[in-house]
mmCIF file with all atom_site columns, C-alpha atoms in Angstrom:
data_model
loop_
_atom_site.group_PDB
_atom_site.id
_atom_site.type_symbol
_atom_site.label_atom_id
_atom_site.label_alt_id
_atom_site.label_comp_id
_atom_site.label_asym_id
_atom_site.label_entity_id
_atom_site.label_seq_id
_atom_site.pdbx_PDB_ins_code
_atom_site.Cartn_x
_atom_site.Cartn_y
_atom_site.Cartn_z
_atom_site.occupancy
_atom_site.B_iso_or_equiv
_atom_site.pdbx_formal_charge
_atom_site.auth_seq_id
_atom_site.auth_comp_id
_atom_site.auth_asym_id
_atom_site.auth_atom_id
_atom_site.pdbx_PDB_model_num
ATOM 1   C CA . MET A 1 1   ? -11.313 -26.613 21.671  1.00 0.00 ? 1016 MET A CA 1
ATOM 2   C CA . GLN A 1 2   ? -11.304 -24.427 18.638  1.00 0.00 ? 1017 GLN A CA 1
ATOM 3   C CA . LYS A 1 3   ? -13.606 -25.350 15.119  1.00 0.00 ? 1018 LYS A CA 1
ATOM 4   C CA . ASN A 1 4   ? -10.781 -25.935 13.196  1.00 0.00 ? 1019 ASN A CA 1
ATOM 5   C CA . VAL A 1 5   ? -9.282  -28.737 15.341  1.00 0.00 ? 1020 VAL A CA 1
ATOM 6   C CA . LEU A 1 6   ? -12.810 -30.360 15.781  1.00 0.00 ? 1021 LEU A CA 1
ATOM 7   C CA . ARG A 1 7   ? -13.213 -30.488 11.863  1.00 0.00 ? 1022 ARG A CA 1
ATOM 8   C CA . GLN A 1 8   ? -9.079  -31.993 11.439  1.00 0.00 ? 1023 GLN A CA 1
ATOM 9   C CA . LEU A 1 9   ? -10.754 -35.035 14.026  1.00 0.00 ? 1024 LEU A CA 1
ATOM 10  C CA . MET A 1 10  ? -13.383 -35.631 12.373  1.00 0.00 ? 1025 MET A CA 1
ATOM 11  C CA . VAL A 1 11  ? -11.291 -36.580 9.578   1.00 0.00 ? 1026 VAL A CA 1
ATOM 12  C CA . THR A 1 12  ? -9.596  -39.021 10.650  1.00 0.00 ? 1027 THR A CA 1
ATOM 13  C CA . TRP A 1 13  ? -12.510 -40.980 12.900  1.00 0.00 ? 1028 TRP A CA 1
ATOM 14  C CA . GLY A 1 14  ? -14.119 -42.868 10.001  1.00 0.00 ? 1029 GLY A CA 1
ATOM 15  C CA . ASP A 1 15  ? -12.737 -45.700 11.038  1.00 0.00 ? 1030 ASP A CA 1
ATOM 16  C CA . LEU A 1 16  ? -13.205 -45.239 14.863  1.00 0.00 ? 1031 LEU A CA 1
ATOM 17  C CA . ILE A 1 17  ? -16.959 -44.898 14.295  1.00 0.00 ? 1032 ILE A CA 1
ATOM 18  C CA . ASN A 1 18  ? -19.258 -47.954 16.066  1.00 0.00 ? 1033 ASN A CA 1
ATOM 19  C CA . MET A 1 19  ? -22.535 -47.172 14.951  1.00 0.00 ? 1034 MET A CA 1
ATOM 20  C CA . ALA A 1 20  ? -23.621 -49.581 17.420  1.00 0.00 ? 1035 ALA A CA 1
ATOM 21  C CA . ASP A 1 21  ? -23.382 -47.543 20.620  1.00 0.00 ? 1036 ASP A CA 1
ATOM 22  C CA . THR A 1 22  ? -26.482 -45.798 21.808  1.00 0.00 ? 1037 THR A CA 1
ATOM 23  C CA . ASP A 1 23  ? -26.520 -41.676 22.136  1.00 0.00 ? 1038 ASP A CA 1
ATOM 24  C CA . GLY A 1 24  ? -26.507 -42.254 25.749  1.00 0.00 ? 1039 GLY A CA 1
ATOM 25  C CA . ASP A 1 25  ? -23.502 -44.678 25.457  1.00 0.00 ? 1040 ASP A CA 1
ATOM 26  C CA . LEU A 1 26  ? -21.581 -42.356 23.561  1.00 0.00 ? 1041 LEU A CA 1
ATOM 27  C CA . VAL A 1 27  ? -22.102 -39.398 25.889  1.00 0.00 ? 1042 VAL A CA 1
ATOM 28  C CA . HIS A 1 28  ? -20.860 -41.561 28.718  1.00 0.00 ? 1043 HIS A CA 1
ATOM 29  C CA . ARG A 1 29  ? -17.599 -41.716 26.915  1.00 0.00 ? 1044 ARG A CA 1
ATOM 30  C CA . LEU A 1 30  ? -17.574 -38.201 26.021  1.00 0.00 ? 1045 LEU A CA 1
ATOM 31  C CA . ARG A 1 31  ? -18.029 -37.822 29.707  1.00 0.00 ? 1046 ARG A CA 1
ATOM 32  C CA . ALA A 1 32  ? -14.310 -39.571 29.890  1.00 0.00 ? 1047 ALA A CA 1
ATOM 33  C CA . ASP A 1 33  ? -12.681 -37.406 27.276  1.00 0.00 ? 1048 ASP A CA 1
ATOM 34  C CA . ASP A 1 34  ? -13.328 -40.144 24.806  1.00 0.00 ? 1049 ASP A CA 1
ATOM 35  C CA . LEU A 1 35  ? -13.442 -37.907 21.636  1.00 0.00 ? 1050 LEU A CA 1
ATOM 36  C CA . THR A 1 36  ? -14.155 -40.799 19.650  1.00 0.00 ? 1051 THR A CA 1
ATOM 37  C CA . ALA A 1 37  ? -17.227 -40.781 21.133  1.00 0.00 ? 1052 ALA A CA 1
ATOM 38  C CA . LEU A 1 38  ? -18.205 -37.107 20.009  1.00 0.00 ? 1053 LEU A CA 1
ATOM 39  C CA . GLY A 1 39  ? -16.593 -38.208 16.136  1.00 0.00 ? 1054 GLY A CA 1
ATOM 40  C CA . THR A 1 40  ? -19.310 -40.941 16.175  1.00 0.00 ? 1055 THR A CA 1
ATOM 41  C CA . LEU A 1 41  ? -22.052 -38.515 17.553  1.00 0.00 ? 1056 LEU A CA 1
ATOM 42  C CA . PHE A 1 42  ? -21.117 -36.223 14.580  1.00 0.00 ? 1057 PHE A CA 1
ATOM 43  C CA . GLU A 1 43  ? -21.084 -38.853 11.606  1.00 0.00 ? 1058 GLU A CA 1
ATOM 44  C CA . ARG A 1 44  ? -24.721 -39.999 13.086  1.00 0.00 ? 1059 ARG A CA 1
ATOM 45  C CA . TYR A 1 45  ? -26.322 -36.439 13.495  1.00 0.00 ? 1060 TYR A CA 1
ATOM 46  C CA . ARG A 1 46  ? -24.082 -34.081 10.976  1.00 0.00 ? 1061 ARG A CA 1
ATOM 47  C CA . GLY A 1 47  ? -26.780 -34.990 8.112   1.00 0.00 ? 1062 GLY A CA 1
ATOM 48  C CA . GLN A 1 48  ? -29.931 -33.241 10.249  1.00 0.00 ? 1063 GLN A CA 1
ATOM 49  C CA . VAL A 1 49  ? -28.407 -30.709 11.832  1.00 0.00 ? 1064 VAL A CA 1
ATOM 50  C CA . TYR A 1 50  ? -26.734 -29.079 8.786   1.00 0.00 ? 1065 TYR A CA 1
ATOM 51  C CA . ARG A 1 51  ? -30.390 -29.776 6.647   1.00 0.00 ? 1066 ARG A CA 1
ATOM 52  C CA . THR A 1 52  ? -32.170 -27.944 9.628   1.00 0.00 ? 1067 THR A CA 1
ATOM 53  C CA . ALA A 1 53  ? -29.856 -25.532 9.917   1.00 0.00 ? 1068 ALA A CA 1
ATOM 54  C CA . PHE A 1 54  ? -29.287 -24.891 6.343   1.00 0.00 ? 1069 PHE A CA 1
ATOM 55  C CA . ALA A 1 55  ? -33.632 -24.559 5.461   1.00 0.00 ? 1070 ALA A CA 1
ATOM 56  C CA . ILE A 1 56  ? -33.751 -21.653 8.066   1.00 0.00 ? 1071 ILE A CA 1
ATOM 57  C CA . THR A 1 57  ? -30.640 -19.822 7.082   1.00 0.00 ? 1072 THR A CA 1
ATOM 58  C CA . HIS A 1 58  ? -30.750 -20.736 3.615   1.00 0.00 ? 1073 HIS A CA 1
ATOM 59  C CA . ASP A 1 59  ? -26.689 -20.294 3.922   1.00 0.00 ? 1074 ASP A CA 1
ATOM 60  C CA . ALA A 1 60  ? -24.501 -22.679 3.479   1.00 0.00 ? 1075 ALA A CA 1
ATOM 61  C CA . ALA A 1 61  ? -21.595 -21.192 5.696   1.00 0.00 ? 1076 ALA A CA 1
ATOM 62  C CA . ALA A 1 62  ? -24.001 -20.658 8.218   1.00 0.00 ? 1077 ALA A CA 1
ATOM 63  C CA . ALA A 1 63  ? -25.356 -24.419 8.544   1.00 0.00 ? 1078 ALA A CA 1
ATOM 64  C CA . ASP A 1 64  ? -21.766 -25.608 8.833   1.00 0.00 ? 1079 ASP A CA 1
ATOM 65  C CA . ASP A 1 65  ? -20.826 -23.238 11.574  1.00 0.00 ? 1080 ASP A CA 1
ATOM 66  C CA . ILE A 1 66  ? -24.083 -24.276 13.349  1.00 0.00 ? 1081 ILE A CA 1
ATOM 67  C CA . LEU A 1 67  ? -23.003 -27.901 12.543  1.00 0.00 ? 1082 LEU A CA 1
ATOM 68  C CA . GLN A 1 68  ? -19.910 -27.354 14.717  1.00 0.00 ? 1083 GLN A CA 1
ATOM 69  C CA . ASP A 1 69  ? -21.279 -25.301 17.083  1.00 0.00 ? 1084 ASP A CA 1
ATOM 70  C CA . CYS A 1 70  ? -23.725 -28.053 17.618  1.00 0.00 ? 1085 CYS A CA 1
ATOM 71  C CA . LEU A 1 71  ? -20.572 -30.113 18.423  1.00 0.00 ? 1086 LEU A CA 1
ATOM 72  C CA . LEU A 1 72  ? -18.905 -28.236 20.311  1.00 0.00 ? 1087 LEU A CA 1
ATOM 73  C CA . LYS A 1 73  ? -22.584 -27.754 22.535  1.00 0.00 ? 1088 LYS A CA 1
ATOM 74  C CA . ILE A 1 74  ? -22.199 -31.655 22.841  1.00 0.00 ? 1089 ILE A CA 1
ATOM 75  C CA . TYR A 1 75  ? -18.529 -31.481 24.327  1.00 0.00 ? 1090 TYR A CA 1
ATOM 76  C CA . GLN A 1 76  ? -19.167 -28.638 26.631  1.00 0.00 ? 1091 GLN A CA 1
ATOM 77  C CA . ASN A 1 77  ? -22.443 -29.601 27.688  1.00 0.00 ? 1092 ASN A CA 1
ATOM 78  C CA . ALA A 1 78  ? -21.921 -33.757 28.164  1.00 0.00 ? 1093 ALA A CA 1
ATOM 79  C CA . GLN A 1 79  ? -22.161 -33.791 32.041  1.00 0.00 ? 1094 GLN A CA 1
ATOM 80  C CA . ARG A 1 80  ? -25.719 -31.956 31.637  1.00 0.00 ? 1095 ARG A CA 1
ATOM 81  C CA . ILE A 1 81  ? -27.342 -34.076 29.015  1.00 0.00 ? 1096 ILE A CA 1
ATOM 82  C CA . ASP A 1 82  ? -29.599 -36.622 30.235  1.00 0.00 ? 1097 ASP A CA 1
ATOM 83  C CA . THR A 1 83  ? -28.551 -40.112 28.820  1.00 0.00 ? 1098 THR A CA 1
ATOM 84  C CA . ASP A 1 84  ? -31.573 -41.304 28.977  1.00 0.00 ? 1099 ASP A CA 1
ATOM 85  C CA . LEU A 1 85  ? -33.754 -39.533 26.678  1.00 0.00 ? 1100 LEU A CA 1
ATOM 86  C CA . PRO A 1 86  ? -33.231 -39.678 22.962  1.00 0.00 ? 1101 PRO A CA 1
ATOM 87  C CA . LEU A 1 87  ? -30.102 -36.682 22.076  1.00 0.00 ? 1102 LEU A CA 1
ATOM 88  C CA . ALA A 1 88  ? -31.815 -35.836 18.810  1.00 0.00 ? 1103 ALA A CA 1
ATOM 89  C CA . PRO A 1 89  ? -34.840 -33.686 20.153  1.00 0.00 ? 1104 PRO A CA 1
ATOM 90  C CA . TRP A 1 90  ? -32.052 -31.955 22.350  1.00 0.00 ? 1105 TRP A CA 1
ATOM 91  C CA . LEU A 1 91  ? -29.811 -31.417 19.388  1.00 0.00 ? 1106 LEU A CA 1
ATOM 92  C CA . TYR A 1 92  ? -33.010 -29.945 16.825  1.00 0.00 ? 1107 TYR A CA 1
ATOM 93  C CA . ARG A 1 93  ? -33.306 -27.414 19.792  1.00 0.00 ? 1108 ARG A CA 1
ATOM 94  C CA . VAL A 1 94  ? -29.843 -26.058 19.640  1.00 0.00 ? 1109 VAL A CA 1
ATOM 95  C CA . THR A 1 95  ? -29.769 -25.936 15.868  1.00 0.00 ? 1110 THR A CA 1
ATOM 96  C CA . VAL A 1 96  ? -32.929 -24.082 16.338  1.00 0.00 ? 1111 VAL A CA 1
ATOM 97  C CA . ASN A 1 97  ? -31.801 -21.780 18.824  1.00 0.00 ? 1112 ASN A CA 1
ATOM 98  C CA . LEU A 1 98  ? -28.279 -21.124 17.001  1.00 0.00 ? 1113 LEU A CA 1
ATOM 99  C CA . SER A 1 99  ? -30.124 -20.779 13.709  1.00 0.00 ? 1114 SER A CA 1
ATOM 100 C CA . TYR A 1 100 ? -32.562 -17.961 15.213  1.00 0.00 ? 1115 TYR A CA 1
ATOM 101 C CA . THR A 1 101 ? -29.259 -15.964 16.680  1.00 0.00 ? 1116 THR A CA 1
ATOM 102 C CA . TRP A 1 102 ? -27.608 -16.089 13.230  1.00 0.00 ? 1117 TRP A CA 1
ATOM 103 C CA . THR A 1 103 ? -30.790 -15.057 11.692  1.00 0.00 ? 1118 THR A CA 1
ATOM 104 C CA . MET A 1 104 ? -31.286 -12.065 13.952  1.00 0.00 ? 1119 MET A CA 1
ATOM 105 C CA . ARG A 1 105 ? -27.611 -10.997 13.123  1.00 0.00 ? 1120 ARG A CA 1
ATOM 106 C CA . HIS A 1 106 ? -28.366 -11.334 9.271   1.00 0.00 ? 1121 HIS A CA 1
ATOM 107 C CA . SER A 1 107 ? -32.344 -10.931 9.056   1.00 0.00 ? 1122 SER A CA 1
ATOM 108 C CA . SER A 1 108 ? -31.288 -8.753  6.246   1.00 0.00 ? 1123 SER A CA 1
ATOM 109 C CA . ARG A 1 109 ? -30.180 -11.937 4.258   1.00 0.00 ? 1124 ARG A CA 1
ATOM 110 C CA . TRP A 1 110 ? -33.033 -14.006 4.589   1.00 0.00 ? 1125 TRP A CA 1
ATOM 111 C CA . THR A 1 111 ? -33.534 -16.071 1.436   1.00 0.00 ? 1126 THR A CA 1
ATOM 112 C CA . PRO A 1 112 ? -36.405 -18.961 0.929   1.00 0.00 ? 1127 PRO A CA 1
ATOM 113 C CA . ILE A 1 113 ? -35.986 -22.384 1.459   1.00 0.00 ? 1128 ILE A CA 1
ATOM 114 C CA . GLU A 1 114 ? -36.577 -24.242 -1.501  1.00 0.00 ? 1129 GLU A CA 1
ATOM 115 C CA . ALA A 1 115 ? -36.434 -28.219 0.016   1.00 0.00 ? 1130 ALA A CA 1
ATOM 116 C CA . VAL A 1 116 ? -39.421 -27.038 2.031   1.00 0.00 ? 1131 VAL A CA 1
ATOM 117 C CA . VAL A 1 117 ? -40.948 -25.205 -0.878  1.00 0.00 ? 1132 VAL A CA 1
ATOM 118 C CA . GLU A 1 118 ? -40.679 -28.944 -2.627  1.00 0.00 ? 1133 GLU A CA 1
ATOM 119 C CA . HIS A 1 119 ? -42.708 -30.384 0.115   1.00 0.00 ? 1134 HIS A CA 1
ATOM 120 C CA . LEU A 1 120 ? -45.702 -28.008 -0.126  1.00 0.00 ? 1135 LEU A CA 1
ATOM 121 C CA . ILE A 1 121 ? -46.141 -27.900 -3.393  1.00 0.00 ? 1136 ILE A CA 1
ATOM 122 C CA . SER A 1 122 ? -45.462 -31.446 -4.260  1.00 0.00 ? 1137 SER A CA 1
ATOM 123 C CA . PRO A 1 123 ? -48.621 -32.335 -5.603  1.00 0.00 ? 1138 PRO A CA 1
ATOM 124 C CA . MET A 1 124 ? -47.834 -30.394 -8.616  1.00 0.00 ? 1139 MET A CA 1
ATOM 125 C CA . ARG A 1 125 ? -44.163 -31.727 -8.829  1.00 0.00 ? 1140 ARG A CA 1
ATOM 126 C CA . HIS A 1 126 ? -45.043 -35.037 -11.327 1.00 0.00 ? 1141 HIS A CA 1
ATOM 127 C CA . ALA A 1 127 ? -47.573 -33.032 -13.597 1.00 0.00 ? 1142 ALA A CA 1
ATOM 128 C CA . PRO A 1 128 ? -46.095 -32.022 -16.762 1.00 0.00 ? 1143 PRO A CA 1
ATOM 129 C CA . ASP A 1 129 ? -49.097 -30.151 -17.857 1.00 0.00 ? 1144 ASP A CA 1
ATOM 130 C CA . HIS A 1 130 ? -48.335 -27.820 -15.110 1.00 0.00 ? 1145 HIS A CA 1
ATOM 131 C CA . VAL A 1 131 ? -44.605 -27.153 -15.616 1.00 0.00 ? 1146 VAL A CA 1
ATOM 132 C CA . ALA A 1 132 ? -45.459 -23.312 -15.449 1.00 0.00 ? 1147 ALA A CA 1
ATOM 133 C CA . GLU A 1 133 ? -48.028 -23.223 -12.896 1.00 0.00 ? 1148 GLU A CA 1
ATOM 134 C CA . HIS A 1 134 ? -45.393 -25.386 -11.076 1.00 0.00 ? 1149 HIS A CA 1
ATOM 135 C CA . ASN A 1 135 ? -42.573 -22.685 -11.185 1.00 0.00 ? 1150 ASN A CA 1
ATOM 136 C CA . GLU A 1 136 ? -44.424 -19.924 -10.774 1.00 0.00 ? 1151 GLU A CA 1
ATOM 137 C CA . MET A 1 137 ? -45.969 -21.543 -7.133  1.00 0.00 ? 1152 MET A CA 1
ATOM 138 C CA . GLN A 1 138 ? -42.322 -22.358 -6.487  1.00 0.00 ? 1153 GLN A CA 1
ATOM 139 C CA . THR A 1 139 ? -40.990 -18.502 -6.491  1.00 0.00 ? 1154 THR A CA 1
ATOM 140 C CA . LEU A 1 140 ? -44.582 -17.763 -4.700  1.00 0.00 ? 1155 LEU A CA 1
ATOM 141 C CA . THR A 1 141 ? -44.321 -19.902 -2.238  1.00 0.00 ? 1156 THR A CA 1
ATOM 142 C CA . ARG A 1 142 ? -40.789 -19.296 -1.638  1.00 0.00 ? 1157 ARG A CA 1
ATOM 143 C CA . GLN A 1 143 ? -41.507 -15.448 -0.953  1.00 0.00 ? 1158 GLN A CA 1
ATOM 144 C CA . ALA A 1 144 ? -44.071 -16.333 1.410   1.00 0.00 ? 1159 ALA A CA 1
ATOM 145 C CA . ILE A 1 145 ? -41.818 -18.990 3.432   1.00 0.00 ? 1160 ILE A CA 1
ATOM 146 C CA . THR A 1 146 ? -39.329 -15.987 3.729   1.00 0.00 ? 1161 THR A CA 1
ATOM 147 C CA . GLU A 1 147 ? -41.937 -13.239 5.146   1.00 0.00 ? 1162 GLU A CA 1
ATOM 148 C CA . LEU A 1 148 ? -43.247 -15.772 8.248   1.00 0.00 ? 1163 LEU A CA 1
ATOM 149 C CA . PRO A 1 149 ? -41.969 -14.967 11.224  1.00 0.00 ? 1164 PRO A CA 1
ATOM 150 C CA . PHE A 1 150 ? -39.484 -16.701 12.618  1.00 0.00 ? 1165 PHE A CA 1
ATOM 151 C CA . ASP A 1 151 ? -41.450 -19.044 14.845  1.00 0.00 ? 1166 ASP A CA 1
ATOM 152 C CA . GLN A 1 152 ? -43.719 -19.823 12.428  1.00 0.00 ? 1167 GLN A CA 1
ATOM 153 C CA . ARG A 1 153 ? -40.624 -20.618 9.894   1.00 0.00 ? 1168 ARG A CA 1
ATOM 154 C CA . VAL A 1 154 ? -39.516 -23.119 12.373  1.00 0.00 ? 1169 VAL A CA 1
ATOM 155 C CA . VAL A 1 155 ? -42.418 -25.012 12.917  1.00 0.00 ? 1170 VAL A CA 1
ATOM 156 C CA . ILE A 1 156 ? -43.282 -25.399 9.081   1.00 0.00 ? 1171 ILE A CA 1
ATOM 157 C CA . VAL A 1 157 ? -39.370 -26.557 8.905   1.00 0.00 ? 1172 VAL A CA 1
ATOM 158 C CA . LEU A 1 158 ? -39.558 -29.204 11.535  1.00 0.00 ? 1173 LEU A CA 1
ATOM 159 C CA . HIS A 1 159 ? -43.097 -30.470 10.214  1.00 0.00 ? 1174 HIS A CA 1
ATOM 160 C CA . TYR A 1 160 ? -42.262 -30.566 6.516   1.00 0.00 ? 1175 TYR A CA 1
ATOM 161 C CA . LEU A 1 161 ? -38.649 -30.946 5.829   1.00 0.00 ? 1176 LEU A CA 1
ATOM 162 C CA . ASN A 1 162 ? -38.518 -32.882 9.167   1.00 0.00 ? 1177 ASN A CA 1
ATOM 163 C CA . ASP A 1 163 ? -41.261 -35.171 8.694   1.00 0.00 ? 1178 ASP A CA 1
ATOM 164 C CA . LEU A 1 164 ? -41.612 -34.204 12.797  1.00 0.00 ? 1179 LEU A CA 1
ATOM 165 C CA . ASP A 1 165 ? -45.252 -34.419 14.390  1.00 0.00 ? 1180 ASP A CA 1
ATOM 166 C CA . VAL A 1 166 ? -46.724 -31.853 16.754  1.00 0.00 ? 1181 VAL A CA 1
ATOM 167 C CA . PRO A 1 167 ? -45.530 -33.692 20.129  1.00 0.00 ? 1182 PRO A CA 1
ATOM 168 C CA . GLU A 1 168 ? -41.821 -34.000 18.657  1.00 0.00 ? 1183 GLU A CA 1
ATOM 169 C CA . ILE A 1 169 ? -42.020 -30.489 17.802  1.00 0.00 ? 1184 ILE A CA 1
ATOM 170 C CA . ALA A 1 170 ? -43.303 -29.301 21.165  1.00 0.00 ? 1185 ALA A CA 1
ATOM 171 C CA . GLU A 1 171 ? -40.671 -31.598 22.791  1.00 0.00 ? 1186 GLU A CA 1
ATOM 172 C CA . ILE A 1 172 ? -38.119 -29.601 21.067  1.00 0.00 ? 1187 ILE A CA 1
ATOM 173 C CA . LEU A 1 173 ? -39.129 -25.925 21.268  1.00 0.00 ? 1188 LEU A CA 1
ATOM 174 C CA . GLU A 1 174 ? -39.692 -26.918 24.943  1.00 0.00 ? 1189 GLU A CA 1
ATOM 175 C CA . LEU A 1 175 ? -43.654 -25.647 23.960  1.00 0.00 ? 1190 LEU A CA 1
ATOM 176 C CA . PRO A 1 176 ? -47.200 -26.706 24.719  1.00 0.00 ? 1191 PRO A CA 1
ATOM 177 C CA . GLN A 1 177 ? -48.548 -28.617 21.593  1.00 0.00 ? 1192 GLN A CA 1
ATOM 178 C CA . GLY A 1 178 ? -51.249 -26.042 21.545  1.00 0.00 ? 1193 GLY A CA 1
ATOM 179 C CA . THR A 1 179 ? -48.472 -23.563 20.883  1.00 0.00 ? 1194 THR A CA 1
ATOM 180 C CA . VAL A 1 180 ? -47.229 -25.628 18.066  1.00 0.00 ? 1195 VAL A CA 1
ATOM 181 C CA . LYS A 1 181 ? -50.553 -26.491 16.808  1.00 0.00 ? 1196 LYS A CA 1
ATOM 182 C CA . SER A 1 182 ? -51.661 -22.710 16.703  1.00 0.00 ? 1197 SER A CA 1
ATOM 183 C CA . ARG A 1 183 ? -47.838 -22.166 15.125  1.00 0.00 ? 1198 ARG A CA 1
ATOM 184 C CA . LEU A 1 184 ? -48.461 -24.268 12.473  1.00 0.00 ? 1199 LEU A CA 1
ATOM 185 C CA . PHE A 1 185 ? -51.841 -23.282 11.691  1.00 0.00 ? 1200 PHE A CA 1
ATOM 186 C CA . TYR A 1 186 ? -51.162 -19.397 11.070  1.00 0.00 ? 1201 TYR A CA 1
ATOM 187 C CA . ALA A 1 187 ? -48.098 -20.656 9.181   1.00 0.00 ? 1202 ALA A CA 1
ATOM 188 C CA . ARG A 1 188 ? -50.456 -22.504 6.797   1.00 0.00 ? 1203 ARG A CA 1
ATOM 189 C CA . GLU A 1 189 ? -52.895 -19.581 6.682   1.00 0.00 ? 1204 GLU A CA 1
ATOM 190 C CA . ALA A 1 190 ? -50.503 -17.251 5.604   1.00 0.00 ? 1205 ALA A CA 1
ATOM 191 C CA . LEU A 1 191 ? -49.125 -19.098 3.089   1.00 0.00 ? 1206 LEU A CA 1
ATOM 192 C CA . ARG A 1 192 ? -52.633 -20.135 1.888   1.00 0.00 ? 1207 ARG A CA 1
ATOM 193 C CA . ARG A 1 193 ? -53.519 -15.919 1.675   1.00 0.00 ? 1208 ARG A CA 1
ATOM 194 C CA . LYS A 1 194 ? -50.321 -15.009 0.231   1.00 0.00 ? 1209 LYS A CA 1
ATOM 195 C CA . LEU A 1 195 ? -50.640 -18.038 -2.218  1.00 0.00 ? 1210 LEU A CA 1
ATOM 196 C CA . GLY A 1 196 ? -54.609 -17.224 -3.086  1.00 0.00 ? 1211 GLY A CA 1
ATOM 197 C CA . ALA A 1 197 ? -56.052 -17.953 -6.377  1.00 0.00 ? 1212 ALA A CA 1
ATOM 198 C CA . PHE A 1 198 ? -53.506 -20.833 -6.902  1.00 0.00 ? 1213 PHE A CA 1
ATOM 199 C CA . ASN A 1 199 ? -55.048 -22.733 -4.016  1.00 0.00 ? 1214 ASN A CA 1
ATOM 200 C CA . ALA A 1 200 ? -57.614 -24.975 -6.031  1.00 0.00 ? 1215 ALA A CA 1
ATOM 201 C CA . ALA A 1 201 ? -55.173 -25.841 -9.081  1.00 0.00 ? 1216 ALA A CA 1
ATOM 202 C CA . THR A 1 202 ? -52.388 -27.006 -6.890  1.00 0.00 ? 1217 THR A CA 1
ATOM 203 C CA . ASP A 1 203 ? -54.062 -28.223 -3.854  1.00 0.00 ? 1218 ASP A CA 1
ATOM 204 C CA . VAL A 1 204 ? -51.370 -26.356 -1.593  1.00 0.00 ? 1219 VAL A CA 1
ATOM 205 C CA . ALA A 1 205 ? -53.270 -26.286 0.822   1.00 0.00 ? 1220 ALA A CA 1
ATOM 206 C CA . HIS A 1 206 ? -54.107 -30.109 0.995   1.00 0.00 ? 1221 HIS A CA 1
ATOM 207 C CA . GLY A 1 207 ? -53.665 -31.167 4.935   1.00 0.00 ? 1222 GLY A CA 1
ATOM 208 C CA . TYR A 1 208 ? -53.718 -26.991 6.072   1.00 0.00 ? 1223 TYR A CA 1
ATOM 209 C CA . THR A 1 209 ? -57.583 -27.537 7.000   1.00 0.00 ? 1224 THR A CA 1
#
C-alpha cells in the first residue's frame, strides 16, 4: 500500500468515521481488511502524531511523512498489536523511532522546537514588562534544546509538549522509569546551565529541582 493511496483514502473516509469504536475494535476490523477502521484511527491520532514528529524534527514535510508511515505501521502490524492495551503509547513509540531515523539522516538540519520552548518559558509569556527578556529567552532556549542529545530531546518533547508523566514516557520508550527520570534531570540541568543568568528572572527552572 503506497502513501499517496493512503492519503487519497483519508480524504474520502470522513463520513465513515465512527468515533464510538474503541482502538481495539478498530484494530480487529483492520485485521479483517476493513480500511475504514484505518481511516478512523488516522483521524483519531493524526494530531498528536504529527505534532510530536514535528516537535522532534522541526520539519513539516518530515512530520507529514512520519504521520503516513505511522499509518502504514498500524496496517502492517495489525495482527500483532495488543488490542487489550491503549494504542496511543504504541503510536508514540513508533513516532519517536521514525523521528529518530529521520533525525540521524538529517542531523545537520536540526532546528529549535518552538512549541516546547513556549512551555518552558511560559511564566514570562504574559509579562509586558519582560517582552525583551522573553524574546531573548526564546532564542537561548531554542538553541539549548537544539544542542541536547536526542534521548534527552525526546523526553523533553514528550513531557512538556504532550504532557506525559514519567510512567507514560517509560512505557512508550520501553525504558525503566529511573532512566526516564535521569534523562529528564540531565536535560533540565543542561538547559539550566546553558540559560545561566536568566534563571532567576524568568523562572525557567520552575519544576526542575
